[in-house]
CSV table of C-alpha atoms in Angstrom, one decimal:
chain,number,residue,atom,x,y,z
R,1,MET,CA,-4.7,26.0,14.9
R,2,LYS,CA,-6.3,27.0,18.3
R,3,ARG,CA,-6.3,23.2,19.4
R,4,HIS,CA,-3.0,22.3,18.5
R,5,SER,CA,0.2,23.2,20.5
R,6,THR,CA,2.1,24.1,17.3
R,7,ARG,CA,2.4,27.0,14.9
R,8,GLU,CA,3.6,25.1,12.1
R,9,ILE,CA,1.7,23.8,9.0
R,10,ILE,CA,3.0,21.3,6.4
R,11,TYR,CA,1.6,21.0,3.1
R,12,LYS,CA,2.4,17.6,1.6
R,13,SER,CA,2.0,16.5,-1.9
R,14,GLU,CA,2.3,12.8,-3.3
R,15,TRP,CA,1.9,11.4,-6.5
R,16,LEU,CA,-0.3,8.0,-6.2
R,17,GLY,CA,1.7,6.6,-9.3
R,18,TYR,CA,-1.3,5.1,-11.3
R,19,LEU,CA,-4.4,6.5,-12.9
R,20,PRO,CA,-7.2,7.3,-12.4
R,21,TYR,CA,-5.5,8.7,-9.2
R,22,GLY,CA,-3.3,11.7,-9.5
R,23,LEU,CA,-1.4,14.4,-7.1
R,24,TYR,CA,-2.9,13.9,-3.6
R,25,HIS,CA,-2.1,16.9,-1.5
R,26,TRP,CA,-3.2,17.5,2.1
R,27,VAL,CA,-2.0,19.7,5.1
R,28,GLU,CA,-0.6,18.6,8.4
R,29,VAL,CA,-1.1,20.3,11.5
R,30,ASP,CA,0.8,18.6,14.9
R,31,GLY,CA,0.9,15.3,12.9
R,32,GLU,CA,-2.7,15.5,12.2
R,33,GLU,CA,-4.2,15.3,8.3
R,34,ILE,CA,-6.5,18.2,7.8
R,35,LYS,CA,-8.3,17.6,4.5
R,36,PRO,CA,-9.2,20.5,2.7
R,37,SER,CA,-12.7,21.1,1.2
R,38,SER,CA,-11.1,22.1,-2.5
R,39,PRO,CA,-7.6,20.2,-2.3
R,40,ASP,CA,-6.9,21.5,-5.7
R,41,SER,CA,-6.6,25.0,-5.2
R,42,LEU,CA,-4.8,24.3,-1.7
R,43,HIS,CA,-0.9,25.0,-2.8
R,44,ASP,CA,-2.6,28.7,-4.1
R,45,ASP,CA,-4.3,29.3,-1.2
R,46,LEU,CA,-1.2,28.8,1.2
R,47,SER,CA,0.6,31.1,-1.2
R,48,LEU,CA,-1.8,33.7,-1.0
R,49,LEU,CA,-1.6,33.5,2.9
R,50,VAL,CA,2.2,33.9,2.4
R,51,LYS,CA,1.8,37.0,0.3
R,52,ALA,CA,-0.7,38.5,2.8
R,53,GLY,CA,1.7,37.9,5.8
R,54,ALA,CA,-0.3,35.2,7.7
R,55,LEU,CA,2.1,32.5,6.9
R,56,LYS,CA,6.0,32.3,6.3
R,57,VAL,CA,7.7,29.5,4.2
R,58,VAL,CA,10.2,27.9,6.7
R,59,LYS,CA,11.5,25.1,4.4
R,60,GLU,CA,10.6,23.3,1.1
R,61,VAL,CA,11.7,19.7,0.9
R,62,GLN,CA,11.5,18.3,-2.6
R,63,ILE,CA,11.2,14.3,-2.1
R,64,ASN,CA,11.2,13.4,-5.7
R,65,ASP,CA,10.0,14.8,-9.0
R,66,GLU,CA,6.5,14.8,-7.9
R,67,ASP,CA,6.4,14.7,-4.0
R,68,ASN,CA,7.1,17.8,-2.1
R,69,HIS,CA,6.8,19.2,1.5
R,70,ILE,CA,6.4,22.7,2.4
R,71,TYR,CA,6.8,23.9,6.0
R,72,TYR,CA,5.1,27.2,6.9
R,73,GLU,CA,4.9,28.9,10.3
R,74,LEU,CA,1.5,30.9,11.5
R,75,GLU,CA,2.5,34.6,11.5
R,76,ALA,CA,-0.5,36.0,13.2
R,77,GLU,CA,-2.3,35.2,16.2
């Protein structure tokens, strides 16, 4: 986050629509995709940061049944 000019983090999930590929999720910071080392726990990890007070949920956008975007703002400096 220090190299970006924003305090916004966007969690994105997208169902690729066919097997063997399933749900793909990632985080974007200032338009740059950040690939996590463990994407399967990404949503849970962000939820824990919200509970700890490090992040705040700004809005949630449900694109369709499988795809959504959750906008977070960094609370701590």
